[in-house]
Short mmCIF file of C-alpha atoms in Angstrom, two decimals:
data_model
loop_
_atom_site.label_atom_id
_atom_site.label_comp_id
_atom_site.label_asym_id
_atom_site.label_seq_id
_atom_site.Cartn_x
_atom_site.Cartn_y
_atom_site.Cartn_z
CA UNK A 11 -124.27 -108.49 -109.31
CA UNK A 12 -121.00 -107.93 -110.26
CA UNK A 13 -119.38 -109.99 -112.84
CA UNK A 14 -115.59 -109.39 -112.14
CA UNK A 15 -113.13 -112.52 -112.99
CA UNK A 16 -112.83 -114.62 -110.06
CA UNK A 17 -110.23 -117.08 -108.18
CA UNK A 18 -111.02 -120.53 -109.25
CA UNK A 19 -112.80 -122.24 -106.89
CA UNK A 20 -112.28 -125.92 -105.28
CA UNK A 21 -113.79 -127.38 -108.08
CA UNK A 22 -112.08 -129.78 -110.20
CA UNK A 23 -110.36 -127.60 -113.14
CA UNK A 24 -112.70 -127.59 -116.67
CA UNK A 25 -110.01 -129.83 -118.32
CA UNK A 26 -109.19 -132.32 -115.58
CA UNK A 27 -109.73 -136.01 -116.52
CA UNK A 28 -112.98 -137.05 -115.22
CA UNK A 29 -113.07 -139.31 -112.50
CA UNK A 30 -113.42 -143.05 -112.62
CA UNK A 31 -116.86 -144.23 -112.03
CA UNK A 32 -117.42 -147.84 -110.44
CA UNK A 33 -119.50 -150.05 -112.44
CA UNK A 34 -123.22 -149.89 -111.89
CA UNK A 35 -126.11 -150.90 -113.30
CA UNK A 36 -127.77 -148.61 -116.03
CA UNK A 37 -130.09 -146.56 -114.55
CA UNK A 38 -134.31 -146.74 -116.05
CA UNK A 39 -135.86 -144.19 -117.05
CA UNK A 40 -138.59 -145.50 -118.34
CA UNK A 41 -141.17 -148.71 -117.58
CA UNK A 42 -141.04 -149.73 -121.85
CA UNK A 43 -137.45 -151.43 -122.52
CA UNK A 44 -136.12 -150.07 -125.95
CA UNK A 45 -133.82 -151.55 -128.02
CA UNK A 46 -131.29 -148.46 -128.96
CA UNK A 47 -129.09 -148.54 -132.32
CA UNK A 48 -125.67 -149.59 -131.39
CA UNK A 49 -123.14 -146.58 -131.01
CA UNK A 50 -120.22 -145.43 -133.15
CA UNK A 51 -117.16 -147.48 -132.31
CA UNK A 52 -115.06 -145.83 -135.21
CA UNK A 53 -112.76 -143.72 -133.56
CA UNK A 54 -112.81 -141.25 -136.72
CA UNK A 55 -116.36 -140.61 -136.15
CA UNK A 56 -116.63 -140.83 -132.25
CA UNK A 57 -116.99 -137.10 -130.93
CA UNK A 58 -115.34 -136.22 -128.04
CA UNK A 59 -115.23 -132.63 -126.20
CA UNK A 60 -111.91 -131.83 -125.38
CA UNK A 61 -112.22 -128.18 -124.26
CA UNK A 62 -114.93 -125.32 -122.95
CA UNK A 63 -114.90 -121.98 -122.98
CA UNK A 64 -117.67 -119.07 -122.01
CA UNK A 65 -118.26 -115.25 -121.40
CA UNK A 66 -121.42 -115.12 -119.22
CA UNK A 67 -123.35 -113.52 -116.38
CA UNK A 68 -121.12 -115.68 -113.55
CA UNK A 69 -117.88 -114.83 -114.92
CA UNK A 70 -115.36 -116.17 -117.63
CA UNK A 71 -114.24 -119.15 -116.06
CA UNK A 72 -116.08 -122.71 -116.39
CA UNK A 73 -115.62 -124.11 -113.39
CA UNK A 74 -116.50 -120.76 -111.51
CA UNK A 75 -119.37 -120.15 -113.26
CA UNK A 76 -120.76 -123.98 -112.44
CA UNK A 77 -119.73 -123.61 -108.70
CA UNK A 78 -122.07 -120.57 -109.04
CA UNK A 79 -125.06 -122.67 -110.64
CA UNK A 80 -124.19 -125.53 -107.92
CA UNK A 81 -124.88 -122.59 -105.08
CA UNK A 82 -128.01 -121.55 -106.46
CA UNK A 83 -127.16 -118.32 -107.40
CA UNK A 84 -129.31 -115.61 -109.31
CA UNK A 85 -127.35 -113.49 -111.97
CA UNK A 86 -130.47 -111.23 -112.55
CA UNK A 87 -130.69 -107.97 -111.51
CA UNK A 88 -131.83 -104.07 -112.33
CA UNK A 89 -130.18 -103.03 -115.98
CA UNK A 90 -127.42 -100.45 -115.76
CA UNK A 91 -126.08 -100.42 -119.13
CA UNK A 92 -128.60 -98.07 -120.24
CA UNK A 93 -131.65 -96.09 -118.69
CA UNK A 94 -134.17 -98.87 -118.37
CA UNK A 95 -136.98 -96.72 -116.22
CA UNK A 96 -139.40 -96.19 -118.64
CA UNK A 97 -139.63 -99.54 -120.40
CA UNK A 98 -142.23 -102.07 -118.49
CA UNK A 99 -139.31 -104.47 -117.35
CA UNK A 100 -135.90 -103.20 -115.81
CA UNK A 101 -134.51 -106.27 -115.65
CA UNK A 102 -131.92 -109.11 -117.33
CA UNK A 103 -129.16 -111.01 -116.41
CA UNK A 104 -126.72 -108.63 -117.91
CA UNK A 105 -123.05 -109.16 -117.78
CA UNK A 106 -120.84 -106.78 -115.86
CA UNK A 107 -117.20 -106.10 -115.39
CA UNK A 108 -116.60 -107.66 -118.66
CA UNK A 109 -113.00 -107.13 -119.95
CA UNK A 110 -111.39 -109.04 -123.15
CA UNK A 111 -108.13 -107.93 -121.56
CA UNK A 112 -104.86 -110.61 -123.04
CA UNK A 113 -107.58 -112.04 -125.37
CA UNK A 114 -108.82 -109.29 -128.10
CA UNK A 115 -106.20 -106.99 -129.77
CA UNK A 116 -106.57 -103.57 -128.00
CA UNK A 117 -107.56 -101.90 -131.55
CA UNK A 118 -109.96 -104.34 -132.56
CA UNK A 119 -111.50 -104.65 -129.11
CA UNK A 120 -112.51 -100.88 -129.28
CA UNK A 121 -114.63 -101.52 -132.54
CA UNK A 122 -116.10 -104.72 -131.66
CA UNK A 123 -119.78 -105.41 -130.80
CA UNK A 124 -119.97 -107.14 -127.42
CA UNK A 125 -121.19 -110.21 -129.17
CA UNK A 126 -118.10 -111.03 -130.98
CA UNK A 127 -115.87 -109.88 -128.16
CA UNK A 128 -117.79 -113.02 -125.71
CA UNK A 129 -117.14 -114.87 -129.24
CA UNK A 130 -113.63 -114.03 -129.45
CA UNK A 131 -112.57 -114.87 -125.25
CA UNK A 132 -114.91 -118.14 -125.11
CA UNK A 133 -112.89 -119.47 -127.93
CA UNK A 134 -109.35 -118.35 -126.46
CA UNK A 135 -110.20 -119.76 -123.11
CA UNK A 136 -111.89 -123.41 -124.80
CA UNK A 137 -108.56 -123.81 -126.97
CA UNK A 138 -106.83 -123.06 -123.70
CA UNK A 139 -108.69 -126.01 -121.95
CA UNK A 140 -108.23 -128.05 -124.57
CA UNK A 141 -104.22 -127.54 -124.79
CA UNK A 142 -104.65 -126.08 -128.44
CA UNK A 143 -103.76 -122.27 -127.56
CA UNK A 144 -102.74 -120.03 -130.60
CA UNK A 145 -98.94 -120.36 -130.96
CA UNK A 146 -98.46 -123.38 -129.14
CA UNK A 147 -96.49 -126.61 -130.89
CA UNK A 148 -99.92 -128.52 -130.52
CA UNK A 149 -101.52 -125.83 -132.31
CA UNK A 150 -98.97 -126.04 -134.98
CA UNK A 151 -99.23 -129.52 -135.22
CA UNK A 152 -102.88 -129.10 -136.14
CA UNK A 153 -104.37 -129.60 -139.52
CA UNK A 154 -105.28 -126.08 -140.45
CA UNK A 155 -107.41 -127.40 -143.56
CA UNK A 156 -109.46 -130.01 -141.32
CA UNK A 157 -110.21 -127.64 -138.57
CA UNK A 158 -113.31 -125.42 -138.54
CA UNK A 159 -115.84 -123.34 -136.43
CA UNK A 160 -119.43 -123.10 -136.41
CA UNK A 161 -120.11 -120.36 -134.21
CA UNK A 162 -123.69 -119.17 -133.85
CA UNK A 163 -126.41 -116.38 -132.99
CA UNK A 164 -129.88 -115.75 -133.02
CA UNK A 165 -129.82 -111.78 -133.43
CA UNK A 166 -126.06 -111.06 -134.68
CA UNK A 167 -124.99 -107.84 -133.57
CA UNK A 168 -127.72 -105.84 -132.98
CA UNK A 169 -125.96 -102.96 -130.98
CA UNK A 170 -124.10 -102.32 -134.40
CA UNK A 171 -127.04 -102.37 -136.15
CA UNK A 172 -128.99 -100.16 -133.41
CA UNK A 173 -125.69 -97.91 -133.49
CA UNK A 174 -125.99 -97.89 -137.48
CA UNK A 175 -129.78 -96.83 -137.60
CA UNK A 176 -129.86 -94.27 -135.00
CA UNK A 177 -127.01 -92.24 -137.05
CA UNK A 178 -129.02 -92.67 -140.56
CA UNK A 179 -131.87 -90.78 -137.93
CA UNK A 180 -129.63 -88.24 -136.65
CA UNK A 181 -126.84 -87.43 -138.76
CA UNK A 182 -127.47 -89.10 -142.36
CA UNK A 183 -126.45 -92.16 -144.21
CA UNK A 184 -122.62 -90.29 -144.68
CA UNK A 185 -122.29 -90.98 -140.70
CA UNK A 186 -123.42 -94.74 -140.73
CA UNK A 187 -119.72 -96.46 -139.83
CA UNK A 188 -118.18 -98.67 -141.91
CA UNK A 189 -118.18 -101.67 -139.90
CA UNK A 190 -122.01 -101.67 -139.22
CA UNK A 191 -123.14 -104.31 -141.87
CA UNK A 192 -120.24 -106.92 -141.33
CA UNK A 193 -120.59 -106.92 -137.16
CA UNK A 194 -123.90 -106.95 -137.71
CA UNK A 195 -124.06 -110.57 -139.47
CA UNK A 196 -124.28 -113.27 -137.95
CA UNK A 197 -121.63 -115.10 -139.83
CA UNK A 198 -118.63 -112.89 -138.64
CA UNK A 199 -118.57 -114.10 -135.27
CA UNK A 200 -117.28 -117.60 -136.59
CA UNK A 201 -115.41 -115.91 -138.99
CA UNK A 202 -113.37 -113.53 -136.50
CA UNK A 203 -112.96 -116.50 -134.79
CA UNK A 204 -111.02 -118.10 -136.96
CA UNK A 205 -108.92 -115.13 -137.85
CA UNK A 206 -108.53 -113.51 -133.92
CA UNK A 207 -108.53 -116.85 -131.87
CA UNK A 208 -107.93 -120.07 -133.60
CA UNK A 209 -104.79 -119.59 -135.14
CA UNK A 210 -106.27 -119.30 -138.77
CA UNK A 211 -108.68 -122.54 -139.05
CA UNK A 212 -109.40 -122.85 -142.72
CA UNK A 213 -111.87 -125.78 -142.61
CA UNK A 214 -115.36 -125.06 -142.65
CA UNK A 215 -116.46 -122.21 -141.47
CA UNK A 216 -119.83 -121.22 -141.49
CA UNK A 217 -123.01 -119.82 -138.63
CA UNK A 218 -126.30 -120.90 -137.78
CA UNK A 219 -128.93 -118.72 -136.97
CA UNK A 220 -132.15 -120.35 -135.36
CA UNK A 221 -132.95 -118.26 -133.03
CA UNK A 222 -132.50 -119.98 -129.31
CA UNK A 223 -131.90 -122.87 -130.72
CA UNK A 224 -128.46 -121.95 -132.49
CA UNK A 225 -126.14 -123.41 -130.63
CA UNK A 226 -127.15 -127.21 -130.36
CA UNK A 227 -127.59 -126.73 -134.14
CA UNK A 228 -123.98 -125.95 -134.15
CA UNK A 229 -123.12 -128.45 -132.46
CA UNK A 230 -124.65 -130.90 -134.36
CA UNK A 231 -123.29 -129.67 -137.49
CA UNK A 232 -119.69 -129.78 -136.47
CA UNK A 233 -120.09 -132.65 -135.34
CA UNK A 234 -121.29 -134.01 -138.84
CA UNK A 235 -118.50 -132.27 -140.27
CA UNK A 236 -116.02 -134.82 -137.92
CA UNK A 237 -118.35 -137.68 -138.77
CA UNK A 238 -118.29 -136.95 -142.54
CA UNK A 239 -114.69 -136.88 -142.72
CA UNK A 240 -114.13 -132.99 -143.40
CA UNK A 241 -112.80 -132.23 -140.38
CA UNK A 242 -110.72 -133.17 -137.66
CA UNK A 243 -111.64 -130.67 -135.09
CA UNK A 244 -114.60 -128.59 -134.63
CA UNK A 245 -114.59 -125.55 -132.51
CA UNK A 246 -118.43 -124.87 -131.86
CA UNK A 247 -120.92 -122.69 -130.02
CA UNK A 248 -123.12 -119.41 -129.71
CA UNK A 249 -122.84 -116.02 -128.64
CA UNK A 250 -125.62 -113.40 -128.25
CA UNK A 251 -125.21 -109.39 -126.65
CA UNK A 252 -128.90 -108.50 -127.05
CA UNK A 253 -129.26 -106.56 -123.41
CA UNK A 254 -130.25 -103.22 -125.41
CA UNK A 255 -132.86 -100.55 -125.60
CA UNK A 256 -134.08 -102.25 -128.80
CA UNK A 257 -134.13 -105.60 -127.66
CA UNK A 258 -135.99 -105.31 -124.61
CA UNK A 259 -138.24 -103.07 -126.11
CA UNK A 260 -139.43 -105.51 -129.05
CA UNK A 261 -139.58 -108.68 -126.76
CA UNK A 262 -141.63 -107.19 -124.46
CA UNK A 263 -143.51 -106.21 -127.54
CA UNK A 264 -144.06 -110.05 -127.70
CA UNK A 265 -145.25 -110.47 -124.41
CA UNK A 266 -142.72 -112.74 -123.67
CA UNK A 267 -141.07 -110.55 -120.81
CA UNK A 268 -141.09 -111.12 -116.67
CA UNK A 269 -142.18 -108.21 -115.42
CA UNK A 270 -141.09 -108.93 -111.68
CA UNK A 271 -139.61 -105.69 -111.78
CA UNK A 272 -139.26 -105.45 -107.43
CA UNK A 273 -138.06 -108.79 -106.74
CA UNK A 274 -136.23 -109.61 -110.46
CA UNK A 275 -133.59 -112.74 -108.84
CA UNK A 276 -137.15 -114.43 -108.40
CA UNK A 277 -138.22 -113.51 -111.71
CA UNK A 278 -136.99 -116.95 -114.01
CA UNK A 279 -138.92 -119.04 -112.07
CA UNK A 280 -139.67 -122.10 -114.61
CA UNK A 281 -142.80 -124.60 -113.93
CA UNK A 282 -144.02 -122.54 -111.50
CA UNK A 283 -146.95 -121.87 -111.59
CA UNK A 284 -146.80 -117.69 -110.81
CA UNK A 285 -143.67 -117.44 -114.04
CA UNK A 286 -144.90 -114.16 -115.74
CA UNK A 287 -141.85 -114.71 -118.98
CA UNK A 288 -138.42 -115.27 -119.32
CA UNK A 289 -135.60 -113.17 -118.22
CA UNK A 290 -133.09 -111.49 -121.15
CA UNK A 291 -129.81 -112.80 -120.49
CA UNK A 292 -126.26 -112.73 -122.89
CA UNK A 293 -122.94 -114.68 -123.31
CA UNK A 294 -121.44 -116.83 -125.05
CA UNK A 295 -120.08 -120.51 -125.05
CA UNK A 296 -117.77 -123.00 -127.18
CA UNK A 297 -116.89 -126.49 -127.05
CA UNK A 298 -113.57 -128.12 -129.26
CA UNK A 299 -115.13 -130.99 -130.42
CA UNK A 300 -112.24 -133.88 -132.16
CA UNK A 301 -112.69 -137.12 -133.45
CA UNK A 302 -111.36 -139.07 -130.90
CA UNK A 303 -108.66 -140.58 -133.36
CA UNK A 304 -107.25 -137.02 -133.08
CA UNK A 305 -108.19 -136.23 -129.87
CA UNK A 306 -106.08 -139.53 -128.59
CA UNK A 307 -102.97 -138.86 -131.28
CA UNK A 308 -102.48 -135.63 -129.56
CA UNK A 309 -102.80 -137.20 -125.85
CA UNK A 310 -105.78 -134.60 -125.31
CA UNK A 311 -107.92 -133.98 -122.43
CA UNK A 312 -111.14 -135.44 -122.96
CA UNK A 313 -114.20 -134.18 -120.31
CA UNK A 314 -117.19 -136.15 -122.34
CA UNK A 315 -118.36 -137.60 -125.47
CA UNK A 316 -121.23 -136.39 -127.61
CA UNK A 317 -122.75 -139.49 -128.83
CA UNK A 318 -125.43 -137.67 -130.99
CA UNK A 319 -128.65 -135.08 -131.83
CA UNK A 320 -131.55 -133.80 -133.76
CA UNK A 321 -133.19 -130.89 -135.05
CA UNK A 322 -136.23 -130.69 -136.94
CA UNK A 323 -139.55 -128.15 -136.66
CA UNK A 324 -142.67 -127.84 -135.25
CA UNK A 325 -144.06 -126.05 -138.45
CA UNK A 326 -146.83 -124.34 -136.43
CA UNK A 327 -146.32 -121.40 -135.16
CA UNK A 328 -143.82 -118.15 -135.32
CA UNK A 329 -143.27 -118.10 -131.46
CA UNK A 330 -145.66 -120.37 -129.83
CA UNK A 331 -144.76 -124.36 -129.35
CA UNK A 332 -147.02 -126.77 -130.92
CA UNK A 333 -149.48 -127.77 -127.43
CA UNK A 334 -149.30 -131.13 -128.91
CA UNK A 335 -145.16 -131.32 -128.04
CA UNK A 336 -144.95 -133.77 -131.18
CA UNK A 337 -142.18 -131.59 -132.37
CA UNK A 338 -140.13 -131.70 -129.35
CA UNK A 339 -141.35 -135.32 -128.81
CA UNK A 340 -139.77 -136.51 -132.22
CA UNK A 341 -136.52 -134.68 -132.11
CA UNK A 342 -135.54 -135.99 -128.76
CA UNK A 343 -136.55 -139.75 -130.16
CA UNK A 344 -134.53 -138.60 -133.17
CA UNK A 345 -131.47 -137.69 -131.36
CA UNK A 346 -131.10 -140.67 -129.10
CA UNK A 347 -131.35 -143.40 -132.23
CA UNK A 348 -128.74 -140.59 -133.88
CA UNK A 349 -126.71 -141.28 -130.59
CA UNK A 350 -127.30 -145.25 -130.53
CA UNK A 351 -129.49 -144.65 -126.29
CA UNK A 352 -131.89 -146.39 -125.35
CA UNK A 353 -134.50 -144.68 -123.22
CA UNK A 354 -133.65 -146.14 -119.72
CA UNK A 355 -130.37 -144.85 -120.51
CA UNK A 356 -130.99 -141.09 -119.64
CA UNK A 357 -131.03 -140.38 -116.38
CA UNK A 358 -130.56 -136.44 -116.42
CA UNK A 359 -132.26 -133.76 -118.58
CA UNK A 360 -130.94 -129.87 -119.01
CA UNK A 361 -134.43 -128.31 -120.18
CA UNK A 362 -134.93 -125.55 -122.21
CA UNK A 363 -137.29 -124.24 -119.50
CA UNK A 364 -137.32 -120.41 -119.94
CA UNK A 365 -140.24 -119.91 -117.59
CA UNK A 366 -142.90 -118.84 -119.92
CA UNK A 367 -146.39 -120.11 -119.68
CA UNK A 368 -147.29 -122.09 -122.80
CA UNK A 369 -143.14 -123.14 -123.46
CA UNK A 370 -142.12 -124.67 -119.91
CA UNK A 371 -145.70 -127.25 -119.90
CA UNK A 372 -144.82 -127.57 -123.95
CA UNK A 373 -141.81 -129.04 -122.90
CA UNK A 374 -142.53 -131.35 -119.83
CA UNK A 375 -145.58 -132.68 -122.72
CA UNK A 376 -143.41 -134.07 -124.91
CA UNK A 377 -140.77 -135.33 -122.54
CA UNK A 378 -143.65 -137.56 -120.90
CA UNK A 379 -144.63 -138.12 -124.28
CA UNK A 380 -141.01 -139.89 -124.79
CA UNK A 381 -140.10 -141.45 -121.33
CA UNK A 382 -143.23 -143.54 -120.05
CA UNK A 383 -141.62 -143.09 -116.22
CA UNK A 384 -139.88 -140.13 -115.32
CA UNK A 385 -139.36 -141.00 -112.08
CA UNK A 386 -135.44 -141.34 -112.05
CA UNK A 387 -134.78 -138.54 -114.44
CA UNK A 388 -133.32 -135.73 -112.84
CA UNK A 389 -134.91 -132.23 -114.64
CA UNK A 390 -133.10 -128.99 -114.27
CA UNK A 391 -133.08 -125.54 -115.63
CA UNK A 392 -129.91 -123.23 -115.87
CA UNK A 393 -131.94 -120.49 -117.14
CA UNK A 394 -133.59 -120.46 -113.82
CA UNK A 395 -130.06 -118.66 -112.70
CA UNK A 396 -128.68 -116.75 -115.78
CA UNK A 397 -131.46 -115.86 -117.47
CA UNK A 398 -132.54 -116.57 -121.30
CA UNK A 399 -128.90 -115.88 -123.50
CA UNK A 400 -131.28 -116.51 -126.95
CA UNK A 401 -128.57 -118.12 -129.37
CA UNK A 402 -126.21 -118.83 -126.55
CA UNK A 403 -128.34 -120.45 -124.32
CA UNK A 404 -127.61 -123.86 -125.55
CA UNK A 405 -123.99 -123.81 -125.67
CA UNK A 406 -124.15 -122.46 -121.92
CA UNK A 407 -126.68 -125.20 -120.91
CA UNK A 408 -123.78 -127.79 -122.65
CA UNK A 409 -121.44 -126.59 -120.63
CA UNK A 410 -123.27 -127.08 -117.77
CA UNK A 411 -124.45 -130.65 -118.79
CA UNK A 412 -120.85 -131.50 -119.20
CA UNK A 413 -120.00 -130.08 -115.33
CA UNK A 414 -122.93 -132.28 -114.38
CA UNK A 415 -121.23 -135.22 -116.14
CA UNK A 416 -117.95 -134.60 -114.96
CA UNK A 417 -118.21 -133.54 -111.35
CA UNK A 418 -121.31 -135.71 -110.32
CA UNK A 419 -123.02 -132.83 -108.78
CA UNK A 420 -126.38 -131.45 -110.29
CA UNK A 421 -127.34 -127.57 -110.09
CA UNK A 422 -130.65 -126.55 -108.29
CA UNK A 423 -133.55 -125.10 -110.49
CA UNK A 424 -133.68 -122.10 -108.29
CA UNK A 425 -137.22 -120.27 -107.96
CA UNK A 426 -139.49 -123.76 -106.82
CA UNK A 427 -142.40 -121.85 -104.98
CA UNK A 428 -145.67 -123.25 -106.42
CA UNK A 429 -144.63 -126.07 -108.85
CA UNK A 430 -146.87 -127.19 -111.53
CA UNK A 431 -148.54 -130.32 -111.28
CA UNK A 432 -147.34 -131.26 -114.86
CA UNK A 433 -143.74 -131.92 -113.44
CA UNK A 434 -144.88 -133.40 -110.14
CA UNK A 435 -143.31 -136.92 -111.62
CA UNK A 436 -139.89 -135.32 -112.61
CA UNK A 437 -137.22 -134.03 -110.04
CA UNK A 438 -136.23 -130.91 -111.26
CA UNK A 439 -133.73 -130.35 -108.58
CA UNK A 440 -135.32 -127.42 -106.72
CA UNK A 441 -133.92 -124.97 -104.75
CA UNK A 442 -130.55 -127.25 -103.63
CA UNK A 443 -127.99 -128.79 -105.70
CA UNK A 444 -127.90 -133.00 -105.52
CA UNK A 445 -125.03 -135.02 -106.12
CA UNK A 446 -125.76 -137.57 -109.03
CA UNK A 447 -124.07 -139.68 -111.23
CA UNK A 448 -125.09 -139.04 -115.17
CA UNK A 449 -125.38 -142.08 -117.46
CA UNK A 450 -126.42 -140.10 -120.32
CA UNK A 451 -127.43 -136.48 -120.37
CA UNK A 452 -129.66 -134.76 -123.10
CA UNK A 453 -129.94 -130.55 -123.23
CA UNK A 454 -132.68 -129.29 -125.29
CA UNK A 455 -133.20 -126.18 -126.94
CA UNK A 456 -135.76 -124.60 -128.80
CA UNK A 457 -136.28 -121.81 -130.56
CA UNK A 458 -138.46 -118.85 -132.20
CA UNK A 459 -140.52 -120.01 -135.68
CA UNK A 460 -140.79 -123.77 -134.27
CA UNK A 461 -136.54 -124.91 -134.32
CA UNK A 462 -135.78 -127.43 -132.06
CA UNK A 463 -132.59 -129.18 -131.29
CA UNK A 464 -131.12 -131.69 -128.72
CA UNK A 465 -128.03 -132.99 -127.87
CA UNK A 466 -126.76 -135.64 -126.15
CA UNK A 467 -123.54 -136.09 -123.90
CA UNK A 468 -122.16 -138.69 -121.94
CA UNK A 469 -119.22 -140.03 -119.92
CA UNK A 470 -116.19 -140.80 -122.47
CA UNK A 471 -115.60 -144.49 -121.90
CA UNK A 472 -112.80 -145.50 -124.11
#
């Protein structure tokens, strides 16, 4: 599928106010009434999302790439980039018709890896929605010491690394370039950020690498930052280019591969019951996260508020979930006292779901494990359209948790043949979007050696 820019469609732009909601009362999600902490009122310490930004399989604009999801399109398909024919899948939601064109110097663009490049254009185009782009006078007007990034991935750039190795093999250590250690950190995708898109943010400025869990971790660390009084703005995220020879070699190695190799847009099929493994899918996404003291000083657009999270581990396992979902259980319970919800205040879930056998029924175990009555919580998986983007994944599921909030409408899981009976009491949205009101929204991700992490996002109500 071709991933060429395209015309914005008639949805409502990424930064446009949300629209008012009429009073109504909170929705239940669950039959045990819980008495949540009371919420931040302290505008220093309220977190509010002022701007989004992404590089993925549906394009480079937001609100393109959720009219996309809301259609129920599949962004899998055969892999091009390289000769995939004798490797037992041949398949990923691979980006095409990429171009960092107006974003990334021309110079530095030619020795990038692809994963800071997505880095380097989601940030440009979030500052953009969130009227802070480099050179402007609100730019200027910003706080360079109390402005930071925490930008994300689970692999770091493994093409440079690849790149680095296969010239030690073929031509000797004297051939290895230059630039293959530092793009092949993890840390110098926040750092180019601050030095190629956000006008020189010299606040802190670190990465987080936990696998597919990365980017709600980054999230929730800016957003500490804010809270703790370090920072005024937080630009925050994941990015992850991992659609290589090496790559798909070693996770199939770990069985975790679909091998749906003559029908792969069917392939990411979570909860059902004939899923054979997640799809291999890249991108990146940011969100400019601001107190909402600054946020309001600057008269910035604001799309949602993060009212909290939680990571922790499962401590059992290098890539399996515990079976008893008490890790997953716990952080979500963690993250909604961190965000001052009660239970019957979530009324829409964006699951991990990568459509693997023991992860997908991990998941759905400890979400009944935490809401006693399901019934009204809406359950959907992005990954059932673009694939598995590893440290990505969660800023991209964000995004789309924030469309949800702001538009009303909710994105089909795509791929609902032969559900399993484990989510017969959840509707996970299948096959057609549904228009639906979010209360409060939670997006889970979880990741490789037992890291989970959740966020939570709801309407801004000032």
């Amino acid at each position: 599928m071709q991933n060429l820019l395209l015309p914005n469609a008639a949805a409502a732009p990424c930064c446009a106010q949300p629209r008012r909601r009429p009073s109504r009362p909170s929705v239940r999600a669950s039959a045990v009434s819980s008495s949540a902490p009371r919420r931040e009122t302290d505008p220093r310490k309220r977190v509010v999302i002022t701007g989004m930004g992404l590089v993925s399989v549906f394009g480079n604009d937001v609100d393109v790439y959720y009219e996309r999801l809301l259609a129920g399109e599949s962004g899998v398909g055969a892999i091009d980039r390289f000769d995939a024919s004798g490797f037992p899948t041949r398949f990923a939601a691979q980006i095409r018709g990429f171009s960092s064109e107006g974003y990334v110097d021309g110079k530095l663009d030619r020795r990038l890896d692809d994963i800071h490049r997505y880095a380097l254009v989601a940030t440009k185009k979030a500052l953009e929605c969130a009227s802070l782009a480099p050179g402007t006078s609100a730019m200027r007007k910003v706080d360079k010491e109390r402005a930071g990034v925490v930008v994300g991935s689970g692999m770091g750039g493994i093409t440079a690394l690849s790149d680095g190795i296969a010239s030690l093999v073929t031509k000797g250590c004297g051939k290895i370039s230059p630039l293959c250690i530092p793009h092949a950190i993890t840390n110098i995708s926040s750092a180019l950020v601050t030095m190629g898109a956000a006008d020189g943010f010299r606040g802190p400025n670190y990465s987080i690498s936990t696998a597919c869990a990365t980017s709600n971790h980054c999230f929730n660390s800016a957003a500490d930052q804010i809270r703790l009084g370090r920072a005024d703005v937080m630009i925050a995220g994941g990015t992850e280019a991992g659609i290589i020879p090496i790559a798909l070699g070693a996770f199939f190695a770990c069985r975790a591969l679909s091998q749906r190799n003559v029908d792969p847009g069917t392939a990411s099929r979570p909860w059902d019951k004939d899923r054979d493994g997640f799809v291999l899918g890249e991108g990146a996404g940011v969100l400019v996260m601001e107190s909402l003291e600054h946020a309001m000083r600057r008269g910035a657009p604001i799309l949602a508020e993060y009212l909290g999270g939680a990571v922790n581990s499962d401590a059992h396992h290098m890539t399996d979930p515990r079976p008893d979902g008490l890790g997953v259980s716990s952080c979500i319970r963690r993250s909604l006292e961190n965000a001052g919800v009660a239970l019957e205040e979530v009324n829409y879930i964006n699951a991990h779901a990568t459509s693997t056998l023991a992860g997908d029924l991990a998941e759905v175990k400890a979400l009944k494990q935490v809401f006693k009555d399901p019934s009204q919580i809406k359950l959907n998986a992005t990954k059932s359209m673009i694939g598995h983007s590893l440290g990505a994944a969660g800023a991209l599921e964000a995004i789309a948790t924030i469309k949800a909030i702001t538009t009303g409408w909710l994105h089909p899981t795509i791929n609902q043949f032969n559900p399993e009976p484990a989510v017969d009491r959840f509707d996970t949205v299948p096959n057609v979007k549904q228009q639906h009101e979010v209360n409060v929204g939670i997006s889970n991700s979880f990741g490789f050696g037992g890291q989970n992490s959740v966020v939570v996002f709801a309407p801004f109500k000032p």
